[in-house]
PDB file of C-alpha atoms in Angstrom:
ATOM      1  CA  MET A 242      13.491 -16.786  18.265  1.00 40.00           C
ATOM      2  CA  THR A 243      11.013 -18.998  16.518  1.00 43.00           C
ATOM      3  CA  SER A 244       7.562 -19.589  17.869  1.00 53.00           C
ATOM      4  CA  CYS A 245       6.113 -23.050  17.465  1.00 68.00           C
ATOM      5  CA  THR A 246       2.595 -24.266  18.106  1.00 50.00           C
ATOM      6  CA  GLU A 247       1.420 -27.700  19.176  1.00 40.00           C
ATOM      7  CA  SER A 248      -0.233 -28.480  15.854  1.00 39.00           C
ATOM      8  CA  ALA A 249       2.102 -26.743  13.422  1.00 40.00           C
ATOM      9  CA  PRO A 250       4.857 -24.147  13.389  1.00 41.00           C
ATOM     10  CA  THR A 251       4.210 -20.590  12.350  1.00 49.00           C
ATOM     11  CA  PRO A 252       5.040 -19.830   8.721  1.00 42.00           C
ATOM     12  CA  SER A 253       8.403 -18.417   9.813  1.00 49.00           C
ATOM     13  CA  ALA A 254       9.491 -21.623  11.527  1.00 53.00           C
ATOM     14  CA  SER A 255      10.115 -24.981   9.892  1.00 65.00           C
ATOM     15  CA  ASP A 256       9.264 -28.305  11.517  1.00 73.00           C
ATOM     16  CA  ALA A 257      12.977 -28.922  12.019  1.00 77.00           C
ATOM     17  CA  GLU A 258      13.404 -25.536  13.735  1.00 81.00           C
ATOM     18  CA  CYS A 259      10.496 -26.227  16.083  1.00 82.00           C
ATOM     19  CA  LEU A 260      11.818 -29.666  16.983  1.00 81.00           C
ATOM     20  CA  ALA A 261      15.311 -28.273  17.540  1.00 82.00           C
ATOM     21  CA  LEU A 262      14.008 -25.451  19.760  1.00 85.00           C
ATOM     22  CA  THR A 263      11.844 -27.870  21.741  1.00 85.00           C
ATOM     23  CA  ARG A 264      14.794 -30.230  22.267  1.00 85.00           C
ATOM     24  CA  GLN A 265      17.074 -27.341  23.236  1.00 88.00           C
ATOM     25  CA  LEU A 266      14.622 -25.990  25.825  1.00 89.00           C
ATOM     26  CA  ARG A 267      13.996 -29.480  27.166  1.00 89.00           C
ATOM     27  CA  ARG A 268      17.732 -30.108  27.613  1.00 91.00           C
ATOM     28  CA  ARG A 269      18.344 -26.671  29.116  1.00 93.00           C
ATOM     29  CA  GLY A 270      15.480 -27.179  31.567  1.00 93.00           C
ATOM     30  CA  THR A 271      16.842 -30.559  32.628  1.00 94.00           C
ATOM     31  CA  VAL A 272      20.297 -29.096  33.254  1.00 96.00           C
ATOM     32  CA  VAL A 273      19.063 -26.037  35.159  1.00 96.00           C
ATOM     33  CA  LEU A 274      16.636 -28.040  37.317  1.00 97.00           C
ATOM     34  CA  SER A 275      19.304 -30.665  38.075  1.00 97.00           C
ATOM     35  CA  VAL A 276      21.954 -28.117  39.038  1.00 97.00           C
ATOM     36  CA  PHE A 277      19.591 -26.257  41.349  1.00 97.00           C
ATOM     37  CA  ALA A 278      18.417 -29.576  42.822  1.00 98.00           C
ATOM     38  CA  LEU A 279      22.055 -30.337  43.616  1.00 98.00           C
ATOM     39  CA  ALA A 280      22.448 -26.920  45.289  1.00 97.00           C
ATOM     40  CA  TRP A 281      19.320 -27.543  47.390  1.00 98.00           C
ATOM     41  CA  ALA A 282      20.576 -31.019  48.316  1.00 97.00           C
ATOM     42  CA  PHE A 283      23.919 -29.629  49.476  1.00 97.00           C
ATOM     43  CA  ALA A 284      22.110 -26.947  51.493  1.00 96.00           C
ATOM     44  CA  GLY A 285      19.932 -29.651  53.020  1.00 96.00           C
ATOM     45  CA  ALA A 286      22.956 -31.842  53.743  1.00 95.00           C
ATOM     46  CA  SER A 287      24.556 -28.966  55.640  1.00 93.00           C
ATOM     47  CA  GLY A 288      21.639 -29.115  58.074  1.00 92.00           C
ATOM     48  CA  THR A 289      22.123 -32.813  58.867  1.00 91.00           C
ATOM     49  CA  GLY A 290      25.276 -32.308  60.922  1.00 87.00           C
ATOM     50  CA  PRO A 291      28.883 -31.097  60.798  1.00 86.00           C
ATOM     51  CA  ALA A 292      30.437 -31.236  57.332  1.00 75.00           C
ATOM     52  CA  THR A 293      32.883 -33.952  58.423  1.00 77.00           C
ATOM     53  CA  ASP A 294      30.168 -36.329  59.690  1.00 87.00           C
ATOM     54  CA  VAL A 295      29.135 -39.338  57.680  1.00 91.00           C
ATOM     55  CA  VAL A 296      25.504 -38.262  57.101  1.00 92.00           C
ATOM     56  CA  PRO A 297      26.156 -34.974  55.246  1.00 93.00           C
ATOM     57  CA  VAL A 298      28.898 -36.602  53.181  1.00 94.00           C
ATOM     58  CA  ALA A 299      26.583 -39.517  52.280  1.00 95.00           C
ATOM     59  CA  VAL A 300      23.767 -37.119  51.355  1.00 95.00           C
ATOM     60  CA  GLU A 301      26.104 -35.082  49.154  1.00 96.00           C
ATOM     61  CA  ALA A 302      27.468 -38.215  47.466  1.00 96.00           C
ATOM     62  CA  ALA A 303      23.936 -39.468  46.780  1.00 97.00           C
ATOM     63  CA  ALA A 304      22.996 -36.020  45.433  1.00 97.00           C
ATOM     64  CA  LEU A 305      25.910 -36.092  42.993  1.00 97.00           C
ATOM     65  CA  VAL A 306      24.899 -39.546  41.744  1.00 98.00           C
ATOM     66  CA  ILE A 307      21.236 -38.579  41.331  1.00 97.00           C
ATOM     67  CA  THR A 308      22.202 -35.390  39.488  1.00 97.00           C
ATOM     68  CA  ALA A 309      24.529 -37.314  37.167  1.00 97.00           C
ATOM     69  CA  VAL A 310      21.766 -39.820  36.354  1.00 96.00           C
ATOM     70  CA  VAL A 311      19.208 -37.085  35.639  1.00 95.00           C
ATOM     71  CA  LEU A 312      21.686 -35.205  33.449  1.00 95.00           C
ATOM     72  CA  TYR A 313      22.447 -38.391  31.532  1.00 94.00           C
ATOM     73  CA  LEU A 314      18.729 -38.941  30.928  1.00 91.00           C
ATOM     74  CA  GLY A 315      18.284 -35.386  29.683  1.00 89.00           C
ATOM     75  CA  LEU A 316      21.389 -35.072  27.539  1.00 90.00           C
ATOM     76  CA  ARG A 317      21.688 -38.505  25.951  1.00 87.00           C
ATOM     77  CA  LYS A 318      21.636 -38.485  22.166  1.00 82.00           C
ATOM     78  CA  ASP A 319      19.075 -41.279  21.890  1.00 78.00           C
ATOM     79  CA  ALA A 320      16.512 -39.465  24.084  1.00 72.00           C
ATOM     80  CA  ARG A 321      12.944 -39.977  22.959  1.00 70.00           C
ATOM     81  CA  PRO A 322      11.716 -36.966  20.975  1.00 69.00           C
ATOM     82  CA  SER A 323       9.281 -34.707  22.748  1.00 72.00           C
ATOM     83  CA  PRO A 324       5.675 -35.701  21.952  1.00 71.00           C
ATOM     84  CA  ARG A 325       4.908 -32.118  20.934  1.00 74.00           C
ATOM     85  CA  THR A 326       6.631 -28.897  20.023  1.00 79.00           C
ATOM     86  CA  VAL A 327       6.489 -25.913  22.331  1.00 83.00           C
ATOM     87  CA  ASP A 328       4.060 -23.052  21.800  1.00 85.00           C
ATOM     88  CA  LEU A 329       6.009 -20.034  23.012  1.00 88.00           C
ATOM     89  CA  PRO A 330       4.305 -16.677  23.590  1.00 90.00           C
ATOM     90  CA  PRO A 331       5.681 -13.541  21.920  1.00 90.00           C
ATOM     91  CA  ASN A 332       8.753 -12.132  23.694  1.00 91.00           C
ATOM     92  CA  TRP A 333       8.994 -15.259  25.839  1.00 92.00           C
ATOM     93  CA  ALA A 334      12.769 -14.893  26.369  1.00 91.00           C
ATOM     94  CA  ARG A 335      12.326 -11.336  27.677  1.00 96.00           C
ATOM     95  CA  GLY A 336       9.564 -12.561  29.977  1.00 96.00           C
ATOM     96  CA  VAL A 337      11.809 -15.316  31.325  1.00 96.00           C
ATOM     97  CA  GLY A 338      14.533 -12.753  32.021  1.00 96.00           C
ATOM     98  CA  MET A 339      12.094 -10.528  33.893  1.00 97.00           C
ATOM     99  CA  VAL A 340      10.735 -13.422  35.980  1.00 97.00           C
ATOM    100  CA  ASN A 341      14.247 -14.567  36.874  1.00 97.00           C
ATOM    101  CA  GLY A 342      15.282 -10.994  37.717  1.00 97.00           C
ATOM    102  CA  VAL A 343      12.344 -10.553  40.090  1.00 98.00           C
ATOM    103  CA  GLU A 344      13.116 -13.955  41.613  1.00 98.00           C
ATOM    104  CA  LEU A 345      16.720 -12.940  42.298  1.00 97.00           C
ATOM    105  CA  LEU A 346      15.678  -9.652  43.922  1.00 98.00           C
ATOM    106  CA  ALA A 347      13.098 -11.471  46.062  1.00 98.00           C
ATOM    107  CA  VAL A 348      15.692 -14.034  47.213  1.00 98.00           C
ATOM    108  CA  VAL A 349      18.065 -11.229  48.236  1.00 98.00           C
ATOM    109  CA  ALA A 350      15.190  -9.537  50.105  1.00 98.00           C
ATOM    110  CA  VAL A 351      14.310 -12.792  51.896  1.00 97.00           C
ATOM    111  CA  ILE A 352      17.902 -13.303  53.032  1.00 97.00           C
ATOM    112  CA  ALA A 353      18.246  -9.691  54.187  1.00 97.00           C
ATOM    113  CA  ALA A 354      14.921  -9.734  56.062  1.00 97.00           C
ATOM    114  CA  ALA A 355      15.603 -13.084  57.750  1.00 95.00           C
ATOM    115  CA  ASN A 356      19.088 -12.006  58.847  1.00 94.00           C
ATOM    116  CA  ALA A 357      17.892  -8.583  60.031  1.00 96.00           C
ATOM    117  CA  SER A 358      15.151 -10.171  62.117  1.00 95.00           C
ATOM    118  CA  GLY A 359      17.483 -12.792  63.584  1.00 93.00           C
ATOM    119  CA  ARG A 360      15.506 -15.696  62.079  1.00 92.00           C
ATOM    120  CA  PRO A 361      17.920 -17.606  59.827  1.00 91.00           C
ATOM    121  CA  ALA A 362      15.632 -20.655  59.821  1.00 91.00           C
ATOM    122  CA  TYR A 363      13.294 -18.721  57.537  1.00 95.00           C
ATOM    123  CA  ILE A 364      15.913 -18.236  54.805  1.00 96.00           C
ATOM    124  CA  PRO A 365      15.391 -21.639  53.107  1.00 97.00           C
ATOM    125  CA  VAL A 366      11.638 -21.334  53.679  1.00 97.00           C
ATOM    126  CA  GLY A 367      11.472 -17.927  52.007  1.00 97.00           C
ATOM    127  CA  ILE A 368      13.723 -18.960  49.143  1.00 98.00           C
ATOM    128  CA  ALA A 369      11.641 -22.105  48.535  1.00 98.00           C
ATOM    129  CA  LEU A 370       8.509 -19.944  48.391  1.00 98.00           C
ATOM    130  CA  VAL A 371      10.063 -17.461  45.947  1.00 98.00           C
ATOM    131  CA  VAL A 372      11.428 -20.221  43.725  1.00 98.00           C
ATOM    132  CA  GLY A 373       8.134 -22.102  43.834  1.00 98.00           C
ATOM    133  CA  LEU A 374       6.110 -19.053  42.849  1.00 98.00           C
ATOM    134  CA  HIS A 375       8.441 -18.186  39.973  1.00 97.00           C
ATOM    135  CA  PHE A 376       7.632 -21.508  38.274  1.00 97.00           C
ATOM    136  CA  PHE A 377       4.015 -20.471  37.622  1.00 97.00           C
ATOM    137  CA  PRO A 378       4.821 -17.777  35.035  1.00 97.00           C
ATOM    138  CA  LEU A 379       7.650 -19.943  33.667  1.00 96.00           C
ATOM    139  CA  ALA A 380       5.144 -22.712  32.951  1.00 95.00           C
ATOM    140  CA  ARG A 381       3.412 -20.412  30.475  1.00 94.00           C
ATOM    141  CA  LEU A 382       6.551 -18.749  29.114  1.00 95.00           C
ATOM    142  CA  TYR A 383       8.271 -22.080  28.384  1.00 92.00           C
ATOM    143  CA  ASP A 384       5.026 -23.914  27.584  1.00 91.00           C
ATOM    144  CA  GLN A 385       5.914 -26.596  30.123  1.00 90.00           C
ATOM    145  CA  TRP A 386       2.764 -27.492  32.059  1.00 90.00           C
ATOM    146  CA  GLN A 387       4.725 -29.610  34.537  1.00 91.00           C
ATOM    147  CA  TYR A 388       6.334 -26.450  35.935  1.00 96.00           C
ATOM    148  CA  ARG A 389       2.975 -25.676  37.566  1.00 97.00           C
ATOM    149  CA  TRP A 390       3.360 -28.855  39.602  1.00 97.00           C
ATOM    150  CA  THR A 391       6.958 -27.918  40.376  1.00 97.00           C
ATOM    151  CA  GLY A 392       5.767 -24.535  41.636  1.00 98.00           C
ATOM    152  CA  ALA A 393       2.914 -26.022  43.654  1.00 98.00           C
ATOM    153  CA  LEU A 394       5.132 -28.641  45.301  1.00 98.00           C
ATOM    154  CA  MET A 395       7.890 -26.159  46.167  1.00 98.00           C
ATOM    155  CA  THR A 396       5.313 -23.758  47.588  1.00 98.00           C
ATOM    156  CA  ALA A 397       3.958 -26.636  49.691  1.00 98.00           C
ATOM    157  CA  VAL A 398       7.495 -27.387  50.901  1.00 98.00           C
ATOM    158  CA  ALA A 399       7.829 -23.724  51.917  1.00 98.00           C
ATOM    159  CA  VAL A 400       4.575 -23.932  53.902  1.00 97.00           C
ATOM    160  CA  VAL A 401       5.716 -27.109  55.671  1.00 97.00           C
ATOM    161  CA  GLY A 402       9.066 -25.451  56.359  1.00 96.00           C
ATOM    162  CA  ALA A 403       7.356 -22.387  57.831  1.00 96.00           C
ATOM    163  CA  VAL A 404       5.255 -24.569  60.138  1.00 96.00           C
ATOM    164  CA  LEU A 405       8.378 -26.466  61.145  1.00 95.00           C
ATOM    165  CA  ALA A 406      10.286 -23.229  61.816  1.00 94.00           C
ATOM    166  CA  LEU A 407       7.408 -21.971  63.984  1.00 94.00           C
ATOM    167  CA  ALA A 408       7.528 -25.219  65.970  1.00 94.00           C
ATOM    168  CA  GLY A 409      11.024 -24.254  67.082  1.00 85.00           C
ATOM    169  CA  PRO A 410      13.584 -26.823  65.875  1.00 85.00           C
ATOM    170  CA  SER A 411      17.078 -25.705  64.942  1.00 90.00           C
ATOM    171  CA  ALA A 412      17.769 -23.752  61.763  1.00 90.00           C
ATOM    172  CA  GLY A 413      19.770 -26.772  60.598  1.00 92.00           C
ATOM    173  CA  THR A 414      16.758 -29.058  60.879  1.00 94.00           C
ATOM    174  CA  VAL A 415      14.597 -26.664  58.882  1.00 95.00           C
ATOM    175  CA  ARG A 416      17.363 -26.306  56.289  1.00 95.00           C
ATOM    176  CA  ALA A 417      17.687 -30.091  55.997  1.00 96.00           C
ATOM    177  CA  VAL A 418      13.960 -30.682  55.542  1.00 96.00           C
ATOM    178  CA  VAL A 419      13.367 -27.812  53.125  1.00 97.00           C
ATOM    179  CA  GLY A 420      16.590 -28.326  51.189  1.00 97.00           C
ATOM    180  CA  LEU A 421      16.179 -32.053  50.632  1.00 98.00           C
ATOM    181  CA  ALA A 422      12.473 -31.735  49.804  1.00 98.00           C
ATOM    182  CA  CYS A 423      13.152 -28.980  47.252  1.00 98.00           C
ATOM    183  CA  ALA A 424      15.937 -31.072  45.743  1.00 98.00           C
ATOM    184  CA  ALA A 425      13.544 -34.008  45.362  1.00 98.00           C
ATOM    185  CA  VAL A 426      10.932 -31.808  43.664  1.00 98.00           C
ATOM    186  CA  LEU A 427      13.464 -30.370  41.219  1.00 98.00           C
ATOM    187  CA  TRP A 428      14.998 -33.766  40.409  1.00 98.00           C
ATOM    188  CA  GLY A 429      11.521 -35.152  39.799  1.00 96.00           C
ATOM    189  CA  SER A 430      10.704 -32.271  37.463  1.00 96.00           C
ATOM    190  CA  ALA A 431      14.027 -32.656  35.655  1.00 96.00           C
ATOM    191  CA  CYS A 432      13.412 -36.402  35.204  1.00 94.00           C
ATOM    192  CA  HIS A 433       9.937 -35.760  33.842  1.00 92.00           C
ATOM    193  CA  LEU A 434      11.286 -33.175  31.433  1.00 90.00           C
ATOM    194  CA  ALA A 435      14.123 -35.481  30.369  1.00 88.00           C
ATOM    195  CA  VAL A 436      11.991 -38.583  29.842  1.00 85.00           C
ATOM    196  CA  ARG A 437       8.568 -37.222  28.870  1.00 79.00           C
ATOM    197  CA  GLY A 438       9.415 -33.839  27.348  1.00 68.00           C
TER     198      GLY A 438
END
């Protein structure tokens, strides 16, 4: 992998290589954020009522439209070039793999602990916290400062969800609030990445 700096690429990487890598990472980030936003939106929709009711179906339809729009913005050929090239640390891809591996193990642990304790309302809360925290190292590894805001906002959603779960509403209500809020955060981050770079 090439490593590019904000001012100029390293001697081993041409300007074209740096621009191509930056564009590739920007597009990949938009796709991944959008797909996970859609998953969160569907999880949130499942908490708004039975699957055959009008509200969950409307939420899911809106989520599909929003995701399609964000993907279009990120993948269109005439997208504005990123204002800078990424400055990736050494072994950044390995670091990303490690962060994502720890995230996956933590999500499995959250689900197991919540189910074992009989508190399913805490599953989306715990997952939102894990996902939010994993964005902080990714911000450095991908050289995308906006991921710090993504992490902070998702962590805040997890805190709000925990307070809500302690207040005693149904697991569905907690899932709806946390799921839809996380979807909004991820769509916002994907839009920023798609439009601003």
